[in-house]
XYZ file of C-alpha atoms in Angstrom:
330
model
C 125.685 184.200 60.004
C 128.380 182.707 62.042
C 128.865 179.641 59.598
C 129.282 182.061 56.634
C 131.751 184.098 58.631
C 133.835 181.100 59.495
C 134.084 179.890 56.013
C 135.116 183.156 54.739
C 137.646 183.578 57.542
C 138.982 180.102 56.713
C 139.700 181.251 53.267
C 141.883 184.020 54.793
C 143.414 182.199 57.761
C 143.037 178.248 57.460
C 143.703 177.930 61.226
C 143.376 174.374 62.759
C 141.314 175.666 65.606
C 138.889 177.408 63.142
C 138.660 174.107 61.253
C 137.429 172.410 64.394
C 135.052 175.201 65.399
C 132.067 174.282 63.143
C 131.921 170.920 64.845
C 132.066 172.273 68.229
C 129.416 174.963 67.336
C 127.216 172.112 66.021
C 127.613 170.335 69.360
C 126.881 173.477 71.179
C 123.474 173.899 69.100
C 122.554 170.546 70.047
C 123.125 171.229 73.564
C 120.732 174.152 73.274
C 117.956 171.922 72.210
C 118.006 170.200 75.601
C 116.226 173.196 77.385
C 113.608 173.187 74.595
C 112.959 169.446 75.075
C 112.677 170.017 78.958
C 110.044 172.670 78.401
C 107.965 170.629 76.235
C 108.297 167.626 78.502
C 107.466 169.453 81.769
C 104.509 171.065 80.173
C 103.218 167.939 78.594
C 100.208 167.686 81.047
C 99.006 171.274 80.440
C 96.000 171.885 78.313
C 95.103 174.732 76.032
C 97.129 177.684 74.935
C 99.141 177.802 78.150
C 101.607 175.142 76.993
C 102.351 176.758 73.585
C 102.696 180.175 75.124
C 105.556 178.859 77.331
C 106.872 176.961 74.281
C 106.903 180.270 72.312
C 108.616 182.189 75.012
C 111.204 179.397 75.171
C 111.670 179.374 71.439
C 112.134 183.197 71.366
C 114.626 183.174 74.375
C 116.698 180.357 72.764
C 116.663 181.934 69.395
C 117.810 185.218 70.922
C 120.418 183.470 72.897
C 121.801 181.655 69.838
C 122.072 184.914 67.766
C 123.720 186.824 70.659
C 126.346 184.094 70.719
C 126.574 184.321 67.043
C 127.525 187.996 67.131
C 129.871 187.691 69.972
C 131.709 184.804 68.583
C 131.925 186.428 65.091
C 133.438 189.392 66.706
C 135.981 187.132 68.484
C 136.819 185.372 65.303
C 137.316 188.773 63.528
C 139.664 190.148 66.273
C 141.769 186.918 66.448
C 141.937 185.404 63.123
C 141.520 187.932 60.592
C 144.277 190.506 59.701
C 143.168 194.137 60.302
C 141.556 195.735 57.489
C 140.376 192.436 55.923
C 137.113 191.728 58.005
C 135.268 194.587 56.465
C 135.177 192.520 53.213
C 133.795 189.525 55.109
C 130.818 191.077 56.841
C 127.370 190.122 55.882
C 125.821 192.513 53.386
C 122.384 192.690 51.762
C 121.896 193.735 48.208
C 120.754 197.232 49.820
C 124.228 197.534 51.316
C 123.197 196.776 54.916
C 125.986 195.334 57.063
C 123.763 194.684 60.219
C 121.198 192.371 58.707
C 122.957 189.214 59.674
C 121.871 189.197 63.365
C 118.189 189.744 62.273
C 118.376 186.976 59.769
C 120.092 184.740 62.176
C 117.307 185.395 64.729
C 114.673 184.514 62.193
C 116.392 181.310 61.182
C 116.987 180.082 64.746
C 113.247 181.053 65.661
C 112.040 178.713 63.007
C 114.574 176.086 63.809
C 113.624 175.944 67.544
C 109.957 176.319 66.680
C 110.150 173.368 64.304
C 112.057 171.391 66.957
C 109.372 172.263 69.677
C 106.646 171.014 67.399
C 108.554 167.739 66.418
C 109.460 167.254 70.101
C 105.746 167.574 71.089
C 104.724 165.081 68.474
C 107.457 162.548 69.701
C 106.501 163.023 73.276
C 102.724 162.362 72.364
C 103.905 159.316 70.478
C 105.883 157.989 73.196
C 103.008 158.641 75.671
C 100.596 156.739 73.360
C 103.149 153.840 73.263
C 103.435 153.856 77.051
C 99.639 153.789 77.428
C 99.327 150.800 75.106
C 102.213 148.965 76.973
C 100.526 149.829 80.275
C 97.176 148.670 78.993
C 98.886 145.393 77.796
C 100.379 145.024 81.254
C 97.060 145.734 82.895
C 95.501 143.119 80.723
C 98.013 140.470 81.761
C 97.497 141.578 85.472
C 93.654 141.092 84.869
C 94.362 137.451 83.826
C 97.229 136.840 86.360
C 95.762 138.747 89.425
C 92.145 139.545 89.030
C 91.443 136.065 87.553
C 93.921 134.511 89.929
C 93.521 130.762 90.345
C 92.863 131.410 94.034
C 89.955 133.650 93.355
C 88.452 131.302 90.972
C 89.058 128.401 93.285
C 87.437 130.191 96.062
C 84.564 131.392 94.083
C 83.879 127.732 92.745
C 84.165 126.376 96.186
C 81.611 128.792 97.468
C 79.336 127.728 94.746
C 79.883 124.157 95.610
C 79.221 124.871 99.261
C 75.946 126.657 98.518
C 74.832 123.589 96.222
C 75.780 120.978 98.956
C 73.683 122.927 101.565
C 70.659 123.343 99.302
C 71.050 126.852 98.708
C 70.432 126.588 95.025
C 69.043 130.019 94.290
C 72.218 131.497 95.933
C 74.480 129.120 94.131
C 72.899 129.991 90.711
C 73.181 133.683 91.598
C 76.822 133.577 92.631
C 77.623 131.583 89.332
C 76.010 134.296 87.173
C 77.852 136.981 88.971
C 81.177 135.104 88.561
C 80.353 134.650 84.863
C 79.489 138.408 84.460
C 82.897 139.338 86.237
C 84.753 136.985 84.015
C 83.129 138.169 81.045
C 83.932 141.898 81.825
C 87.585 141.090 82.632
C 88.183 139.119 79.528
C 86.318 141.059 76.955
C 87.220 144.456 78.107
C 89.412 146.641 75.914
C 91.966 147.927 78.348
C 93.288 150.363 75.988
C 89.919 151.984 75.773
C 88.079 153.987 78.294
C 84.860 152.838 80.105
C 82.522 154.984 82.102
C 82.467 154.886 85.886
C 79.037 153.216 85.514
C 80.771 150.212 83.751
C 83.382 150.138 86.259
C 80.826 150.025 89.104
C 78.841 147.250 87.321
C 81.872 144.963 87.151
C 82.835 145.836 90.724
C 79.237 144.884 91.901
C 79.568 141.386 90.240
C 83.176 140.858 91.849
C 81.747 141.857 95.255
C 78.717 139.760 94.932
C 81.062 136.741 94.614
C 83.475 137.733 97.555
C 80.430 138.416 99.642
C 79.466 134.596 99.502
C 83.007 133.741 100.718
C 83.272 136.451 103.528
C 79.556 136.757 104.455
C 79.029 139.366 107.119
C 82.810 140.038 107.533
C 82.710 142.074 104.199
C 80.703 145.305 104.529
C 80.832 147.376 101.235
C 79.431 150.805 100.501
C 79.480 152.529 97.258
C 78.925 156.178 97.257
C 79.148 157.879 93.873
C 78.308 161.642 93.512
C 75.425 162.277 91.118
C 76.668 163.291 87.543
C 79.926 161.106 87.606
C 78.562 157.814 86.208
C 79.329 158.847 82.614
C 82.846 160.088 83.423
C 85.280 158.047 81.128
C 88.098 156.182 82.864
C 90.632 153.315 82.122
C 89.080 149.962 82.565
C 89.600 147.934 85.626
C 91.297 150.849 87.526
C 89.532 150.691 90.740
C 89.146 146.805 91.173
C 92.710 146.270 92.220
C 92.103 148.670 95.073
C 88.998 146.750 96.305
C 90.847 143.510 95.793
C 93.837 144.783 97.957
C 91.337 146.020 100.595
C 89.870 142.559 100.708
C 93.026 140.700 100.700
C 94.781 142.833 103.430
C 91.984 144.068 105.594
C 89.062 141.647 105.413
C 90.735 138.198 105.038
C 93.054 138.458 107.892
C 90.532 139.182 110.609
C 87.379 137.629 111.960
C 85.300 140.721 112.622
C 83.178 142.738 110.027
C 85.340 145.173 107.942
C 83.841 148.230 106.207
C 85.291 148.813 102.612
C 84.009 152.071 101.091
C 84.319 153.379 97.634
C 83.589 157.069 97.135
C 83.563 159.069 93.912
C 83.492 162.957 94.263
C 84.149 165.811 91.840
C 86.885 168.259 92.790
C 87.060 171.110 90.435
C 87.802 169.604 86.950
C 88.945 166.256 88.642
C 87.119 163.113 89.916
C 88.551 161.631 93.015
C 87.934 157.835 93.476
C 88.782 156.692 97.027
C 88.887 153.130 98.517
C 89.060 152.996 102.279
C 88.774 150.196 104.836
C 88.628 150.173 108.757
C 90.791 147.041 108.916
C 93.823 146.583 111.133
C 96.131 148.645 108.833
C 98.851 147.234 106.739
C 102.732 147.518 106.553
C 104.195 150.001 104.032
C 105.337 147.032 101.868
C 101.813 146.161 101.171
C 100.412 149.692 100.664
C 102.265 152.059 98.728
C 104.623 149.907 96.820
C 102.552 146.868 95.791
C 102.412 145.547 92.067
C 98.848 146.524 91.811
C 99.321 150.070 92.949
C 102.368 150.430 90.812
C 100.710 149.212 87.778
C 97.927 151.779 88.482
C 100.327 154.639 88.720
C 101.979 153.622 85.421
C 98.489 153.520 83.765
C 97.581 156.949 85.043
C 100.863 158.508 84.041
C 100.670 156.896 80.558
C 97.008 157.953 80.009
C 96.892 161.426 81.690
C 100.476 162.356 82.402
C 100.955 164.603 85.343
C 97.184 165.446 85.530
C 96.291 162.107 87.505
C 97.645 160.553 90.645
C 97.337 157.813 92.994
C 97.973 158.530 96.711
C 97.845 156.158 99.770
C 97.632 156.750 103.622
C 97.561 154.393 106.470
C 96.381 155.079 109.912
C 96.427 152.974 113.217
C 93.350 151.315 111.645
C 92.479 151.221 108.001
C 93.979 152.270 104.726
C 92.947 154.651 102.116
C 93.861 154.874 98.434
C 92.696 157.743 96.250
C 92.784 158.114 92.576
C 92.628 161.563 91.177
C 91.946 161.905 87.320
C 90.743 164.649 84.946
C 87.197 164.557 84.042
C 87.131 164.347 80.110
C 83.911 163.806 78.208
């Protein structure tokens, strides 16, 4: 409505200000898409009809606001740029002679414009999230090669196997070599962009821990407590292993006494909470909440689940706890 009025007004009064006004109004319309984008972005983690209900309310509100501005600015243009008596010939009229149909038509047009923008923006956000997930998965795979398969880990594992052979503990050496091979196979062949079950993750962790137990002996005491019914819950591959590795590196390795490392999995509503805790000597903040491994886990959770998942850490006078909360999706 406003654009047609402006074009008709320019034919009566070709004011330089009016000639610039369509460009100003276009920029204003683009600015109004920002609230729509924010609504879609902030509700990205919502499931079901709730998100689209909010989007529908936002579309209706923005379409109404744009139409209201159209009406007021059209009136302002009429008062300031059109000679008295000539605006009547410029108003919007339907074939039935109605002169107030313009706002209703504008409301319908803007409703569809903002509605289409909301759907397009939702698709773009989903595409960006997928790209982020793929990028995070690729970084996780590189971390698996660089960190999980760190040369020090391989060296220590092979050194443990060698020591067992030298001391004549051949059966233990064979078992350790088999566990090392199982862990390496799981780390190298896992598709980090796809989901695995908690049972698969637990199996890979057991192989990793069996290798580390040979190195640390009685100093490494591990307890895995998984609630019944959670073994088939899907999750990103190698999500928990970096937390176990951190606990061994920062809590077990520095001390000579036994350290308890506990992995628990519990259902909390429609979420699963995975906690890795230790009763070691506690760690500095630089080694807890801001490490590369923890940062990578947060990036993967955000890329895969959005705001529905989180990683929280806490450190007491003795020990450290990291908890992953992720939605249960079958």
